[in-house]
Amino acid sequence: MSKQPFTFFAPRGNTLQYLDSLDQKHYIYIFAPSGYGKTITTHMWLERKGVRHAFVSLDEGSDKPGLFCTMLCRAMMQCQPDNRQLAEYATHREFGSAPMEYTLQAINTLREDSRAYIVIDDLHFIGNAEILRFLPVFLRRLPANITVVLLSRREPPETFSELIVKNQMAFVTKEVLCFTRDEIIAFFAQAGFTLSEQQAASIYQATEGWAIGVNAMLLSGREPSTRRLMERHLESFIRTRIWENWEPAVQNFLLQTAFEEDLTTSLCEALTDGADCAPILEGLQRENAFLLAEPNGYFRFHSLFRTFLLHQAAELGEDFRNRQMLRSARWYESEKMFYKAVDRYAQCGDNAGIARCYTKPATERDVFIIDEATTMARKLLKGPLLEEYPFLYSTRGWVAYLDGEAEEMANSFDRYYALFPQIAQQTPGQESTLMLVRCLDYRTPMHELAAQVVQMPFKPPMGPASGTISQNMPLFHRSSRDFSEYAVNDMNAEVSQLKAAIGDLFGAEQDMLEECLKAGLLYEQGDLNEAHRLAISANSRIQDGTAAESRFCAMILLAHVCGALWQFDQVELMFQQIQDMIEQEKAYYLSNNFDAYRFRCRLMDGDEAAAKEWLAECSYKPGDSITFFPLYSFFTTARAYIVLGRYDMAILILDGILDMCSNYQRPLDVIEARILLAICYWKKKRGHQQTAMQHLEQGILLAKPYGYTQVFANEGADLTNMLHRLQNRVVRQDYHGDIPGSFSKMLHLQALSQSHHTKGLTGRQDTRPVKFTEKQLAVMKLMCEGYSYRQIAELTGVKFSTIRSHIELIYKKLDVPNE
């Protein structure tokens, strides 16, 4: 291997002592510009302490939740290599589908025994807002025996503010990392150079104690005038003192593997055309030659050394790089890691390879990682590639659908339909994809689609359907599609027709999903007993082979109906069963929406602690683009802001939801958004209550044809005043609107009934009790029954003027303007 192994040590006594003084802190944040020795100083400190530690070395490619969480889990495994339960979560085949949830579950398995350190190096490469919001959550969940050291060129991100305010994080700046004059003298002395105090002061003045500058001056034997010169000497140091000492076979191996960040012995053999790589890898590890061993057989070059290798490889030309990318792509494809294969095929311009990977059936594909899949599709699936392989329009349309881009979705799907005869010949087996696309395309009503399917020349294949059938949303009747069209006519007959047309796509789960659909719509219509019966029946159909996503839809539906029946013990029981199912199936991709649902339940009573907890840990904030995939979480976020009285923030989110769901023809989401907007504007009071009533009326007008009442009853405590005001308006002779008095009365009564069981989103914002006299209560009861002021006076035997005074006082106590 290396003819003259080189060892390096820099005397950093002052800095190491300072780090020792911070050792009681749970988090240490070291930030300074490039070249101040953050990494090597931290390494020296931990080596001197003799404790177990793991480095997470980041670069530009690490800014993806899936990859970032994988690296965190590997670090935890290095800290506790014998923790089998940790390894099970960290390496689970479904990890990529919900990396953050699996990582948090992995944390729960960490033992609180021996001390360990996790170093997250080059944090400045992370700009992904989702990761930056997740990282403080990760830090807070770690046990006290694990200290995290974060290295960055930048100051801490804003998401660390809570840790900073609570004084839980210690800081090390460039002033601490700078070489002192004494350290410069000692550093040069180790290399055989004797410096005077004056020379050390001159070097200090020239470099300002900048570690890489001091090192470059030592290597060059003179004072460099620019940083570029210093960096050139650093690369020169690696080339002359390390690289040139390796045999050609080792150099070739390093160049051929330089383009891959994560390496295995098998991948190395593919990249080196079948060479025996194990001895080379072992030799590099023995020499500590910038090769870091990761858990489960993975290797990774140190980022600085890999930068050097990439510079060396670039000198071999584009053909060399493309050849290595093609070898990498073929290896990933052979390992059924198709998303990585697609990325490598794209980098070497092999469109046929990209298309081949996208044709693989779901049963052969690697774990679905939503952020990687969508990011890759946005980047690749356009222009010439789509025209050459038009079946990819289906994937492009699906990504646009998830992104909330209605126009792009429509264009992609229309192109797919138009070219389907050509697609069917070029890419056999597209029939099931066509059916799923048609089911997703909300522009065609489902009953029309069912009629069209009967006339199609082919029969949809038996299920289960590939991919997600509900986009992992909790309620099936409000998932990939809003199925409200089946609430209008003969529900049983039309749902049966739908099942006959496309039920085979869902295999043995079709009966269960049929009952979930009908139960959900009956729930929205307020037929809670029948909805409860069907929900129980759907749950009884769950079998060992039932997909976790389908189980989730059935179980959350039963909890949803039980909550409306005020069977809260049953709700808690269902929550525990869902959590157990997620744990047993390792289905953590369901955790986001499950958490959103549970928090929604807590928020129904105006729980401010729950609102703050949700906002502290959720990944979606006002100002973020409203996209379809996390829609349910956006609703919960808006509710949390309402509970806290931050109505403008809620309105910002709800306006985005309203816009997208109107385009997507999702009446239930539109109704719910308008109800919540009405609550926001009503609570804003002065000058906004007319806007609140407009939103409420538009929501009611949309709900009436479907007979939807429960969506209003759920917010009953917050709607009673508005619904009462509306009822008084619609029963007047001069009312010319389209809201029937009987329907508004029913909504008002249901809202009053619900208000006895929950306080509502805003119920705890004003805890002062409102007291009414017996006469006022009697008048209120008659008002709720729809009697006019004069009729109330006749029924009670009280003067009309006195009744009017009572009603004005009632409105004043309820903080409702009288019309």
Coordinates of N, CA, C and O in Angstrom, one line a residue, residues 557-625:
L557 N -61.0 5.7 10.6 CA -62.4 6.0 10.4 C -63.2 5.6 11.6 O -64.1 6.4 12.0
L558 N -63.0 4.4 12.1 CA -63.8 4.0 13.3 C -63.5 5.0 14.5 O -64.5 5.4 15.2
A559 N -62.3 5.4 14.7 CA -62.0 6.4 15.7 C -62.7 7.7 15.5 O -63.3 8.4 16.4
H560 N -62.8 8.1 14.2 CA -63.4 9.4 13.8 C -64.9 9.3 14.1 O -65.5 10.3 14.7
V561 N -65.6 8.2 13.8 CA -67.0 8.1 14.0 C -67.3 8.0 15.5 O -68.2 8.7 16.1
C562 N -66.5 7.3 16.2 CA -66.6 7.1 17.7 C -66.5 8.5 18.4 O -67.2 8.8 19.4
G563 N -65.6 9.3 17.9 CA -65.4 10.6 18.5 C -66.7 11.5 18.3 O -67.1 12.2 19.2
A564 N -67.3 11.4 17.1 CA -68.6 12.1 16.9 C -69.7 11.6 17.8 O -70.6 12.4 18.1
L565 N -69.6 10.3 18.2 CA -70.6 9.8 19.1 C -70.2 10.0 20.5 O -70.9 9.4 21.4
W566 N -69.1 10.7 20.8 CA -68.6 11.0 22.1 C -68.2 9.8 22.9 O -68.3 9.7 24.1
Q567 N -67.8 8.7 22.1 CA -67.3 7.5 22.8 C -65.7 7.7 22.9 O -65.0 7.0 22.2
F568 N -65.3 8.5 23.7 CA -63.9 8.9 23.8 C -63.0 7.8 24.3 O -61.8 7.7 23.9
D569 N -63.5 6.9 25.1 CA -62.7 5.8 25.5 C -62.4 4.9 24.3 O -61.3 4.4 24.2
Q570 N -63.4 4.7 23.5 CA -63.2 3.9 22.3 C -62.2 4.6 21.3 O -61.4 3.9 20.7
V571 N -62.2 5.9 21.2 CA -61.2 6.6 20.4 C -59.8 6.3 20.9 O -58.9 6.0 20.1
E572 N -59.6 6.4 22.2 CA -58.3 6.2 22.7 C -57.8 4.7 22.5 O -56.6 4.5 22.2
L573 N -58.8 3.8 22.6 CA -58.4 2.4 22.3 C -58.0 2.2 20.8 O -57.0 1.6 20.5
M574 N -58.7 2.9 19.9 CA -58.4 2.8 18.5 C -57.0 3.5 18.3 O -56.2 3.0 17.5
F575 N -56.7 4.6 18.9 CA -55.4 5.2 18.8 C -54.3 4.3 19.2 O -53.3 4.2 18.5
Q576 N -54.5 3.6 20.2 CA -53.5 2.6 20.7 C -53.3 1.5 19.7 O -52.1 1.1 19.4
Q577 N -54.4 1.0 19.1 CA -54.3 -0.1 18.2 C -53.6 0.4 16.9 O -52.8 -0.3 16.3
I578 N -53.8 1.7 16.5 CA -53.2 2.2 15.3 C -51.7 2.4 15.6 O -50.8 2.0 14.7
Q579 N -51.3 2.9 16.7 CA -49.9 3.0 17.1 C -49.2 1.7 17.1 O -48.1 1.5 16.6
D580 N -49.9 0.7 17.7 CA -49.3 -0.7 17.7 C -49.1 -1.2 16.3 O -48.1 -1.8 16.0
M581 N -50.1 -1.0 15.4 CA -50.0 -1.4 14.0 C -48.8 -0.8 13.3 O -48.0 -1.4 12.6
I582 N -48.7 0.5 13.5 CA -47.5 1.3 12.9 C -46.2 0.7 13.4 O -45.3 0.5 12.7
E583 N -46.1 0.4 14.7 CA -44.9 -0.1 15.3 C -44.6 -1.5 14.7 O -43.5 -1.8 14.3
Q584 N -45.7 -2.4 14.7 CA -45.5 -3.7 14.3 C -45.1 -3.8 12.8 O -44.2 -4.6 12.4
E585 N -45.7 -3.0 12.0 CA -45.5 -3.0 10.5 C -44.3 -2.1 10.2 O -43.9 -2.1 9.0
K586 N -43.8 -1.4 11.1 CA -42.8 -0.4 10.9 C -43.2 0.6 9.8 O -42.5 1.1 8.9
A587 N -44.5 1.0 9.9 CA -45.2 1.8 8.8 C -45.1 3.3 9.3 O -46.2 3.9 9.4
Y588 N -43.9 3.8 9.5 CA -43.8 5.1 10.0 C -44.1 6.2 9.0 O -44.2 7.4 9.3
Y589 N -44.3 5.8 7.7 CA -44.7 6.8 6.7 C -46.2 7.3 7.0 O -46.6 8.3 6.5
L590 N -46.9 6.5 7.9 CA -48.2 7.0 8.3 C -48.2 7.9 9.5 O -49.2 8.5 9.9
S591 N -47.0 8.1 10.1 CA -47.0 8.8 11.4 C -47.3 10.2 11.3 O -48.0 10.8 12.2
N592 N -47.0 10.9 10.2 CA -47.2 12.3 10.1 C -48.7 12.6 10.1 O -49.2 13.5 10.9
N593 N -49.5 11.9 9.3 CA -50.9 12.1 9.3 C -51.6 11.6 10.6 O -52.6 12.2 11.0
F594 N -51.1 10.5 11.2 CA -51.6 10.1 12.4 C -51.4 11.1 13.5 O -52.3 11.4 14.3
D595 N -50.2 11.7 13.6 CA -50.0 12.7 14.6 C -50.9 13.9 14.3 O -51.4 14.5 15.2
A596 N -51.0 14.3 13.0 CA -51.9 15.4 12.7 C -53.3 15.2 13.1 O -54.0 16.1 13.6
Y597 N -53.8 13.9 13.0 CA -55.1 13.6 13.4 C -55.3 13.7 14.9 O -56.2 14.3 15.5
R598 N -54.3 13.1 15.7 CA -54.4 13.1 17.1 C -54.3 14.5 17.7 O -55.0 14.9 18.6
F599 N -53.5 15.4 17.1 CA -53.4 16.7 17.5 C -54.7 17.5 17.2 O -55.2 18.3 18.0
R600 N -55.3 17.2 16.1 CA -56.6 17.8 15.7 C -57.6 17.5 16.8 O -58.4 18.4 17.2
C601 N -57.6 16.3 17.3 CA -58.6 15.9 18.4 C -58.3 16.7 19.7 O -59.2 17.2 20.3
R602 N -57.0 16.9 20.0 CA -56.7 17.7 21.2 C -57.0 19.1 21.0 O -57.5 19.8 22.0
L603 N -56.9 19.6 19.8 CA -57.2 21.0 19.5 C -58.7 21.4 19.6 O -59.0 22.5 19.8
M604 N -59.5 20.4 19.4 CA -61.0 20.6 19.5 C -61.4 21.2 20.8 O -62.5 21.8 20.9
D605 N -60.6 21.0 21.8 CA -60.9 21.6 23.1 C -60.1 22.8 23.4 O -60.0 23.3 24.6
G606 N -59.5 23.4 22.4 CA -58.7 24.6 22.6 C -57.5 24.4 23.4 O -57.1 25.4 24.1
D607 N -56.9 23.3 23.3 CA -55.7 23.0 24.1 C -54.5 23.7 23.6 O -53.9 23.4 22.6
E608 N -54.1 24.8 24.3 CA -53.0 25.7 23.8 C -51.6 24.9 23.9 O -50.8 25.1 23.1
A609 N -51.5 24.1 24.9 CA -50.2 23.3 25.0 C -50.1 22.4 23.8 O -49.0 22.3 23.2
A610 N -51.2 21.8 23.4 CA -51.1 20.9 22.2 C -50.8 21.8 20.9 O -50.0 21.3 20.1
A611 N -51.4 23.0 20.8 CA -51.1 23.8 19.7 C -49.6 24.2 19.6 O -49.0 24.2 18.5
K612 N -49.1 24.6 20.7 CA -47.6 25.0 20.8 C -46.7 23.8 20.4 O -45.7 23.9 19.7
E613 N -47.1 22.6 21.0 CA -46.3 21.4 20.7 C -46.4 21.0 19.2 O -45.3 20.7 18.6
W614 N -47.5 21.1 18.6 CA -47.6 20.8 17.2 C -46.8 21.8 16.3 O -46.0 21.4 15.5
L615 N -46.9 23.1 16.6 CA -46.2 24.1 15.8 C -44.7 24.0 16.0 O -43.9 24.3 15.1
A616 N -44.3 23.5 17.2 CA -42.8 23.4 17.5 C -42.2 22.2 16.6 O -41.0 22.3 16.3
E617 N -43.0 21.2 16.4 CA -42.5 20.0 15.7 C -42.9 19.7 14.3 O -42.3 18.9 13.6
C618 N -44.0 20.4 13.8 CA -44.4 20.2 12.5 C -43.5 20.8 11.5 O -42.8 21.7 11.8
S619 N -43.5 20.2 10.3 CA -42.6 20.7 9.2 C -43.2 21.8 8.3 O -42.5 22.2 7.4
Y620 N -44.4 22.1 8.5 CA -45.1 23.0 7.6 C -45.4 24.3 8.3 O -46.0 24.4 9.3
K621 N -45.1 25.5 7.6 CA -45.2 26.8 8.2 C -46.0 27.7 7.3 O -46.0 27.5 6.1
P622 N -46.6 28.8 7.8 CA -47.2 29.8 6.9 C -46.1 30.3 5.9 O -45.0 30.6 6.3
G623 N -46.5 30.5 4.7 CA -45.6 30.9 3.7 C -45.1 29.8 2.8 O -44.7 30.0 1.7
D624 N -45.2 28.5 3.4 CA -44.8 27.4 2.6 C -45.8 27.2 1.5 O -47.0 27.5 1.7
S625 N -45.4 26.7 0.3 CA -46.4 26.4 -0.7 C -47.3 25.3 -0.3 O -46.8 24.3 0.3

